[in-house]
Coordinates of C-alpha atoms in Angstrom, one line a residue:
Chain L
X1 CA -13.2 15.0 -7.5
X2 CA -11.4 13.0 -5.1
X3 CA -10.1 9.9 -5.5
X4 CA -11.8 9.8 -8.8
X5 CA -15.0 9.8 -7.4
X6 CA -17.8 12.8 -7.5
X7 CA -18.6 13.4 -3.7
X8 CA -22.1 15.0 -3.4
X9 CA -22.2 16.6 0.6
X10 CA -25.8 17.3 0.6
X11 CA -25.2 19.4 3.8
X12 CA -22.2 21.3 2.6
X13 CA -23.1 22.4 -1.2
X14 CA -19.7 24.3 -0.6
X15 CA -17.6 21.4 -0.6
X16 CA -18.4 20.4 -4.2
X17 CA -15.6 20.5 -6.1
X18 CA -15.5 20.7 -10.0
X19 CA -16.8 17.8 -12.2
X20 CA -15.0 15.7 -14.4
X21 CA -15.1 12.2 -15.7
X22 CA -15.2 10.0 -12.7
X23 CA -15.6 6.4 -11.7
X24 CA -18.8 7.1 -9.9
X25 CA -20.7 8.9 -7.3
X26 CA -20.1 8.9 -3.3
X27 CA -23.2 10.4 -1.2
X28 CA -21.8 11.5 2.0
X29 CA -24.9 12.5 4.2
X30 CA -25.6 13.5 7.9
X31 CA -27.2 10.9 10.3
X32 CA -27.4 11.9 13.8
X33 CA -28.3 8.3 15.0
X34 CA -24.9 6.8 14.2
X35 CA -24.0 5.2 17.6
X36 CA -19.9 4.6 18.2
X37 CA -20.4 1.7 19.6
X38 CA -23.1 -0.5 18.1
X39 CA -20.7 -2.9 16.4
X40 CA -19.3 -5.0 18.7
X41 CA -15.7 -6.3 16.6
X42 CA -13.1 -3.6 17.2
X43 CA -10.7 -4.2 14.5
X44 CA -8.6 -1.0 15.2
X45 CA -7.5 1.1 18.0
X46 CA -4.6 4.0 18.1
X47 CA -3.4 7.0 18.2
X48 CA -4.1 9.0 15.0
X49 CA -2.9 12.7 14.8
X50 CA -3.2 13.0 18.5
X51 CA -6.9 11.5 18.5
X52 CA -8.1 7.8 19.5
X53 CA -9.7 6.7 16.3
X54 CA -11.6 3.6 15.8
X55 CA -12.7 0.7 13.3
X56 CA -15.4 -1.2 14.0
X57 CA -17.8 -3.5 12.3
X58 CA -21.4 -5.7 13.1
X59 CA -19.8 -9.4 12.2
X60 CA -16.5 -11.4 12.5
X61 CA -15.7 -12.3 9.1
X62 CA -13.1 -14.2 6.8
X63 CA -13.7 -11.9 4.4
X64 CA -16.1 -8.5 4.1
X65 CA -19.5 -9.1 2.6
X66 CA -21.2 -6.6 0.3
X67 CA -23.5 -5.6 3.9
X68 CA -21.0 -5.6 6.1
X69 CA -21.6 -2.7 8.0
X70 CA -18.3 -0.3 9.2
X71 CA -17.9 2.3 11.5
X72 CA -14.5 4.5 11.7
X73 CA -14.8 7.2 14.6
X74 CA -12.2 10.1 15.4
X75 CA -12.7 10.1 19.0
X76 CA -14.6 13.5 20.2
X77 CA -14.7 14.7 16.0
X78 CA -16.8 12.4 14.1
X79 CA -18.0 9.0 13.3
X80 CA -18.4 7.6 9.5
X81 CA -20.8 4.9 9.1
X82 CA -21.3 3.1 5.8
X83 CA -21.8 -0.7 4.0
X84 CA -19.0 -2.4 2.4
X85 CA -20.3 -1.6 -1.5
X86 CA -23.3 0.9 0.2
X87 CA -21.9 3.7 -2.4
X88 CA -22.4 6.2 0.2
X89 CA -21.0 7.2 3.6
X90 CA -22.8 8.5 6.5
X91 CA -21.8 10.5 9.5
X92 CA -22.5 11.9 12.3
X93 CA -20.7 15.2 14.4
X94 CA -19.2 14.5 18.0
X95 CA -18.6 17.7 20.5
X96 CA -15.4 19.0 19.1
X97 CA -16.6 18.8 15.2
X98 CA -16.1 21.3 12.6
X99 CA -16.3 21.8 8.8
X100 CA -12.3 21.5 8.8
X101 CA -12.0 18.6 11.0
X102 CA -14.7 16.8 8.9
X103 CA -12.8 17.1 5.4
X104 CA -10.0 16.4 7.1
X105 CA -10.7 12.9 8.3
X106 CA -12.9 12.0 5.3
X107 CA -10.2 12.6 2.7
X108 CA -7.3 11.7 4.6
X109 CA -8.6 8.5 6.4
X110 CA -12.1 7.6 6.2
X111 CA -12.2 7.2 2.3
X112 CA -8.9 5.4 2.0
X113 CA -10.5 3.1 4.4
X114 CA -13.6 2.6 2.3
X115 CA -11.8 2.3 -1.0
X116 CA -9.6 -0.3 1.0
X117 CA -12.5 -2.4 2.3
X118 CA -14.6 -2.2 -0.8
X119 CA -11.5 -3.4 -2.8
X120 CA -12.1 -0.4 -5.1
X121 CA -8.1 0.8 -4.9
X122 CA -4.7 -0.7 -3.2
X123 CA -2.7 2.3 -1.2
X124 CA 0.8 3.0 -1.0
X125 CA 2.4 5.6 1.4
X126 CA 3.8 8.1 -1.2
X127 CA 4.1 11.4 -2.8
X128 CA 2.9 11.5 -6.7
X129 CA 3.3 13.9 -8.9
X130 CA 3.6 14.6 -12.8
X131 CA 6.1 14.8 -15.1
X132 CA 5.4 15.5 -18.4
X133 CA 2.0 13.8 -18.1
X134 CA 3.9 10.3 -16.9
X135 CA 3.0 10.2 -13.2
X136 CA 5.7 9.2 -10.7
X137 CA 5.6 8.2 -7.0
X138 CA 8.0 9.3 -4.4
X139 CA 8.4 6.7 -1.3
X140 CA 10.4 6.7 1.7
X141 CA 10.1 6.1 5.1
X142 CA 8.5 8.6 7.9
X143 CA 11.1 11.9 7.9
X144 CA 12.3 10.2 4.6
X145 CA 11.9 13.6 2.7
X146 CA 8.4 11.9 0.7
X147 CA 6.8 15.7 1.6
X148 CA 10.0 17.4 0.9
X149 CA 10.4 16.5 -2.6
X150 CA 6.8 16.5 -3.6
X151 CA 6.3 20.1 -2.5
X152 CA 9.3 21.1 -4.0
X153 CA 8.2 19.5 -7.6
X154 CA 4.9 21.3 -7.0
X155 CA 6.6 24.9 -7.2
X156 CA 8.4 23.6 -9.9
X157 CA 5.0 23.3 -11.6
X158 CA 4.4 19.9 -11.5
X159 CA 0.6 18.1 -11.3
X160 CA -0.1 17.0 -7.7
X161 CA -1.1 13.5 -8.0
X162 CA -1.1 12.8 -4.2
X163 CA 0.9 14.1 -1.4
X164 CA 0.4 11.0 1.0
X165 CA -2.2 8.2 0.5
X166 CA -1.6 7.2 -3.1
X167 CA -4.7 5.3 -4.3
X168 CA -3.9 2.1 -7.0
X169 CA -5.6 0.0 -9.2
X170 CA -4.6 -2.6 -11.8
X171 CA -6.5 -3.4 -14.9
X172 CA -5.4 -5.6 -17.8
X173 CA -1.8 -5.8 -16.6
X174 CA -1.3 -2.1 -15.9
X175 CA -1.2 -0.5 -12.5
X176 CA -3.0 3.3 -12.3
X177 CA -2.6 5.8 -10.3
X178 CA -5.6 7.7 -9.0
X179 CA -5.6 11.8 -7.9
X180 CA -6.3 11.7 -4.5
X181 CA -7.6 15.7 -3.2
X182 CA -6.2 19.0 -4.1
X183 CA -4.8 19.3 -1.0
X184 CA -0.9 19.5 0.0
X185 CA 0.3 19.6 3.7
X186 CA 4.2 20.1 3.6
X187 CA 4.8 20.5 7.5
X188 CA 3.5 18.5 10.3
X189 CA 0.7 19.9 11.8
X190 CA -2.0 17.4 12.8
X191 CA -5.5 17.1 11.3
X192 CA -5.0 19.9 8.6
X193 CA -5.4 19.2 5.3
X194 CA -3.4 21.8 4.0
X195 CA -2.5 24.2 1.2
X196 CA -5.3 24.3 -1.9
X197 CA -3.0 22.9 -4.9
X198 CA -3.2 25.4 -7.9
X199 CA -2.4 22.5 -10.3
X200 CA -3.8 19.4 -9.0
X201 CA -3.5 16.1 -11.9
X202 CA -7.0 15.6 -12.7
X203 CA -6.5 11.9 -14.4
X204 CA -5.8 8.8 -13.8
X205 CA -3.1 7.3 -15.4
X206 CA -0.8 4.6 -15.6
X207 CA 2.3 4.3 -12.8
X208 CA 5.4 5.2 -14.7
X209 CA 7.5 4.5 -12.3
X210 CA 8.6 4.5 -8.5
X211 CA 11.5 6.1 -6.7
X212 CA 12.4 5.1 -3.4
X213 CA 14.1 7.9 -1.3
X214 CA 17.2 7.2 0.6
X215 CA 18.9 10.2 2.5
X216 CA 22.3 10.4 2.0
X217 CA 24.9 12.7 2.8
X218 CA 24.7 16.6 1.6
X219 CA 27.7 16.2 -0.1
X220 CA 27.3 13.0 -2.1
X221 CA 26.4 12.2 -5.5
X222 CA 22.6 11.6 -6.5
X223 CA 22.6 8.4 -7.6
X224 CA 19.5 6.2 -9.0
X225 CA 19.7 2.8 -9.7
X226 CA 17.3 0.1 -10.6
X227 CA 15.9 -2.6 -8.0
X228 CA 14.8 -6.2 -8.4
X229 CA 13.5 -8.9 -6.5
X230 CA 13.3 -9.0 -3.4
X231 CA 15.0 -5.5 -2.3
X232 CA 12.5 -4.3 -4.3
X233 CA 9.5 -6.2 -3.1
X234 CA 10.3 -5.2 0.6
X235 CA 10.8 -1.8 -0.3
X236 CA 7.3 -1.6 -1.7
X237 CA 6.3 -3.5 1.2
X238 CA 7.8 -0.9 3.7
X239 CA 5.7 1.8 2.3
X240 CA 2.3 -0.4 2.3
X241 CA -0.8 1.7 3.4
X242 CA -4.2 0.4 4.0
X243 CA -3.0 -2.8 4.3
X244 CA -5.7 -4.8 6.3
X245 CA -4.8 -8.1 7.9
X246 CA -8.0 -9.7 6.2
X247 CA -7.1 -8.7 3.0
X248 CA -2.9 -9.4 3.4
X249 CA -3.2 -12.3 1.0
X250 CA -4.4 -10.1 -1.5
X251 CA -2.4 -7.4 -0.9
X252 CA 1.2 -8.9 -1.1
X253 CA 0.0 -10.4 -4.6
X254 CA -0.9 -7.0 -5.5
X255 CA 2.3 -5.4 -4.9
X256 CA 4.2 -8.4 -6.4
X257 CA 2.2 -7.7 -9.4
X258 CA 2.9 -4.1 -9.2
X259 CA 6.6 -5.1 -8.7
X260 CA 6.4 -6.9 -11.8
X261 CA 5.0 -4.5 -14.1
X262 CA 6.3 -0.9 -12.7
X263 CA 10.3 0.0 -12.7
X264 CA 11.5 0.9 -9.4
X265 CA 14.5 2.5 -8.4
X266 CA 16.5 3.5 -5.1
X267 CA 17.8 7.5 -5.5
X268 CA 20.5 8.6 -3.1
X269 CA 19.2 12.3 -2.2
X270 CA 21.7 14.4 -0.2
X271 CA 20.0 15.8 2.9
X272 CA 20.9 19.8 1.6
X273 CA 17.5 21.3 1.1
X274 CA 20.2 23.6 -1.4
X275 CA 20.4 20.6 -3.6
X276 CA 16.7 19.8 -4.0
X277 CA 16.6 21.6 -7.7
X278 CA 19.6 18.9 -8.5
X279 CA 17.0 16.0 -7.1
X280 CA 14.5 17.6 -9.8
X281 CA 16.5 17.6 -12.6
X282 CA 17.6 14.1 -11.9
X283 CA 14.1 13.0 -11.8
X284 CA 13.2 14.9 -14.8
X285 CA 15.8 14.0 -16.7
X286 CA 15.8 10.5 -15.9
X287 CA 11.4 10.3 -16.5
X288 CA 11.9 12.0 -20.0
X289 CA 15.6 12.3 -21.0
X290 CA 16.4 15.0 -22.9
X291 CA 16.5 14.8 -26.7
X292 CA 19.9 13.7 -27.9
X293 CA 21.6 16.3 -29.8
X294 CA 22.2 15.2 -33.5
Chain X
X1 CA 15.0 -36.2 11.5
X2 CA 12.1 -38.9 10.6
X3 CA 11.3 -38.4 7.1
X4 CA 7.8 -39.5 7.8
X5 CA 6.6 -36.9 10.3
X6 CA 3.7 -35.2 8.4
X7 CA 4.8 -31.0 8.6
X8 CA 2.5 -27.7 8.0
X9 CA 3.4 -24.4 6.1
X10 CA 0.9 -22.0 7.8
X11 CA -1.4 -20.3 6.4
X12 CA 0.5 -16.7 6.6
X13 CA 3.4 -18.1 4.4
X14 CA 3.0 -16.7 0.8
X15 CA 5.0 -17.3 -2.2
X16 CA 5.6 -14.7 -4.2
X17 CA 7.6 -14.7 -7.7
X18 CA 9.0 -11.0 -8.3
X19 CA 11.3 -10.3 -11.9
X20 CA 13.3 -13.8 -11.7
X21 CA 13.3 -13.7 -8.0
X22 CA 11.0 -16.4 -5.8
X23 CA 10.4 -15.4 -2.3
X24 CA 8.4 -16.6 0.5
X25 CA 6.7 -13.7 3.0
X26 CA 5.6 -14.6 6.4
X27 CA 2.6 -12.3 7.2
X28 CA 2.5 -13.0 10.4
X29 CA 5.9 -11.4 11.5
X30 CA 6.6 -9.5 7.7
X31 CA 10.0 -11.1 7.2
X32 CA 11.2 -12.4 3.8
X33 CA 13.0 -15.4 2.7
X34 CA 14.2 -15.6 -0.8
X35 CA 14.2 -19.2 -2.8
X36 CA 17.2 -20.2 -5.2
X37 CA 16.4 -22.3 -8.0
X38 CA 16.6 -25.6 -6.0
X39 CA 14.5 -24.1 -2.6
X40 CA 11.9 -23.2 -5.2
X41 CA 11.3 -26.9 -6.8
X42 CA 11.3 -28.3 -3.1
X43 CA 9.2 -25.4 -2.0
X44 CA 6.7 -26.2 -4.7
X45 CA 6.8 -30.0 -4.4
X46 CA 6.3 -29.5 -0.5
X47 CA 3.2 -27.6 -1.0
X48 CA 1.8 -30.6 -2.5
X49 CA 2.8 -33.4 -0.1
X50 CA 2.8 -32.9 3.9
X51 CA 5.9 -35.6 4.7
X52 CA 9.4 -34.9 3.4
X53 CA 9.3 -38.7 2.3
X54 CA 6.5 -38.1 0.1
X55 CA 8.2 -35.3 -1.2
X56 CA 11.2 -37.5 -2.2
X57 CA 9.2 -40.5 -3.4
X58 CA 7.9 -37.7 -5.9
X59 CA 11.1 -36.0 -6.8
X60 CA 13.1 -39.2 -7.2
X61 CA 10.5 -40.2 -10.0
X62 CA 10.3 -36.9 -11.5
X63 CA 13.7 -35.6 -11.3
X64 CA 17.1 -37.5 -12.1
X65 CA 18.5 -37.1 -8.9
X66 CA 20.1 -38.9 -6.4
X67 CA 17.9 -40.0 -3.8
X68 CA 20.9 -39.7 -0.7
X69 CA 21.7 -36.2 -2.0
X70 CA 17.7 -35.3 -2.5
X71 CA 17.1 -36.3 0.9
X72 CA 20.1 -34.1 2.6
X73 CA 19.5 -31.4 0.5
X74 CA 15.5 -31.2 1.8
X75 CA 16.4 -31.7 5.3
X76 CA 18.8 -29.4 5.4
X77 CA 16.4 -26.9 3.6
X78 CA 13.4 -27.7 5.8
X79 CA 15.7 -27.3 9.2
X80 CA 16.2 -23.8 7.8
X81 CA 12.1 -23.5 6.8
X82 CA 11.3 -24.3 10.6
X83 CA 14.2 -21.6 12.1
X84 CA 12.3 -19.1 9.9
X85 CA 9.0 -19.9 11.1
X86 CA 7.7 -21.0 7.5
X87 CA 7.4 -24.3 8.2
X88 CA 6.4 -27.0 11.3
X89 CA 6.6 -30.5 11.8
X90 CA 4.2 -32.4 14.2
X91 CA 5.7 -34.4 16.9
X92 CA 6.4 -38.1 16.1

C-alpha cells in the first residue's frame, strides 16, 4: 500500500505491492492524450529535483470542486492527469520517462498533491518512525538531520512510517499518521526513491508525539523539552508541506488542532554522527520510559 | 486618531487559539502575533464592529471599564495591529 491506499498500475502488474486493509483503491492508468498544457491556470512553477514541474488546472476557483480537473507535469518525465475526487490518476510518458522516474514522481509528489487537493490527508515535512508501536515524527529544517535520524532508527529496527512527506488526518479529536511507501532515501540524490525498507509500519495510527530537531554542539547535552503556544505552532508551521494557498485557511486550523491535541517537544541533538545511538536512547526512553525498578 | 474611521482585518488574518495561547497569523507574509488576555477581548470585539468607537460603545456596556483608559488602551493596540499588517483603517 501507499499512503494507505491499494494502487492498481494496470500497465505495471509489477508495481503491486502487498494487500492489506486500506482506505480504498487508486487506479493509476496510461493515457497518451494527456496534453501539458490544456489547462490554462498555472498554479505552480519551480525547480523540483533539478526538473521544471508544473501544476495546472481547467478553472480559477475559490475553492476545488469535486470535477476540477488537475494536471502536475515533471517537465521532459511525465504528466499526471486526474479529477479532484476522480479516484484515479492518469498519465502519460514524456521523452526522458522510465519505470523509475515514474514511481518516483507519483509517490514522492504527484500523490501528496492529490491527497492534498482532494482533502483526503494534511502533510508535514518529517521523518516517522515506530517505537514500540507509538509512531513518532522527526522535524527539522532542510540539513536539519530529519534523514539522519530516521535512517539511523531504521537500523536500529524501528517501523518506517515515512521518511519525508508525512501524510495526516484527524478524526474524532485524534490526529493519525498514515505509512507513506517502503521507500527510504538517506542521501541526496535527486529523483530516486531509494533503499526498499525491510520493515516498513503497515498501519495507521494515532501521532504520539513530535520532536523537533535542533542541532547543537557535538559536545553538548541532549536535551528535550516541551513546547507551547506559539513557539510551538510556528515550529509546526516551519515544517508545513502541501500547504496550498487556497486551502491556508484550513490548513493553519489543522495544525492548531494538531498543536492542541499532539505533545511536541524541541531536542537539542549534538551534530556527532558518534552520538546518534545516545539521540535513540533518548527518544526511546523518553516514548516508553523504562519500567521503574521496585 | 478619529475613533470613527471605519478599519478592515484582511482576509489573510487568522486567529488561532493554541494550549492557553491566542495568536493571530498573517497568511499573507507567515508572521505571527501573539494576543495577551486584553488584545484577545479587543481582538474579538473588533471582529464584530468595523470602527474603534463602536468597539468602545460595546465594551463600555459590557465590561466595567473605564471608558478614557478603554479608548487608550485600543488605540494603542490598533497602532500596533496596523504596523503588523493585521489591520487598516480607511482614510477619513
Amino acid at each position: 500500500m501507499v499512503y494507505n491506499f491499494h494502487l492498481l498500475f494496470p500497465n505495471f502488474p509489477q508495481f503491486f505491492l502487498e494487500e492489506s486493509d486500506a482506505s480504498g483503491t487508486l487506479v493509476i492508468k496510461e493515457e497518451e492524450g494527456i496534453d501539458p498544457l490544456a489547462f490554462p491556470v498555472i498554479l505552480i512553477y519551480q525547480n523540483n529535483q533539478d526538473r521544471n514541474v508544473t501544476l495546472a488546472t481547467d478553472r480559477h476557483f475559490d475553492t476545488p470542486t469535486a470535477d476540477q480537473e488537475w494536471i502536475f507535469t515533471v517537465e521532459n518525465v511525465i504528466s499526471f492527469a486526474w479529477k479532484t475526487q476522480g479516484g484515479e490518476i492518469a498519465y502519460r510518458f514524456l521523452e526522458e520517462a522510465s519505470e523509475d522516474l515514474f514511481r518516483f514522481w507519483l509517490y514522492h509528489i504527484a500523490l501528496p498533491i492529490y491527497f492534498s487537493i482532494a482533502q483526503i490527508y494534511k502533510f508535514l515535512h518529517a521523518g516517522a518512525i515506530e517505537i514500540e508501536a507509538k509512531t513518532v515524527l522527526f522535524m527539522a529544517p532542510s540539513f536539519g538531520g530529519k534523514s539522519t535520524l530516521t535512517d539511523y532508527f531504521l537500523q536500529k529496527g524501528h517501523p518506517l512510517v515515512t521518511d519525508d512527506k508525512m501524510a495526516t488526518f484527524e478524526r474524532d479529536g485524534v490526529y493519525y499518521a498514515v505509512p507513506s511507501h517502503p521507500y527510504h532515501r538517506p542521501f541526496r540524490t535527486v529523483e530516486v526513491l531509494g533503499h526498499e525498507c525491510a520493515n516498513p509500519a503497515s498501519q495507521v495510527r494515532p501521532i504520539h508525539a513530535i520532536y523537533i530537531l535542533e542541532k547543537s554542539d557535538p559536545t553538548e547535552d541532549i536535551v528535550i523539552r516541551p513546547l507551547k503556544g506559539i513557539e510551538k505552532f510556528s515550529r509546526l508551521h516551519e515544517g508545513g508541506e502541501m500547504n496550498f494557498s487556497f486551502f491556508t485557511p484550513q490548513y493553519v486550523s489543522y495544525l492548531a488542532g494538531l498543536a492542541n491535541c499532539v505533545p511536541v517537544y524541541a531536542i537539542r541533538v549534538p551534530h556527532d554522527l558518534e552520538r546518534l545511538e545516545e539521540v535513540h536512547r533518548a527518544i526511546v526512553n523518553h516514548t516508553c520510559p523504562p519500567q521503574e525498578l521496585s | 486618531m478619529n475613533l470613527m474611521n471605519p478599519y478592515t482585518i484582511p482576509s489573510t488574518v487568522l486567529l488561532q487559539c493554541v494550549d492557553e495561547e491566542t495568536l493571530l497569523f498573517n497568511s499573507a507574509n507567515g508572521l505571527f502575533f501573539a494576543l495577551n488576555e486584553t488584545g484577545a477581548m479587543l481582538w474579538e470585539e473588533m471582529t464584530h464592529a468595523t470602527t474603534l468607537h463602536a468597539v468602545i460603545e460595546k465594551m463600555v456596556e459590557v465590561y466595567d471599564v473605564e471608558r478614557k483608559q478603554l479608548e487608550a488602551d485600543l488605540i494603542a493596540f490598533s497602532q500596533t495591529l496596523v504596523t503588523q499588517g493585521l489591520l487598516s483603517f480607511e482614510q477619513a
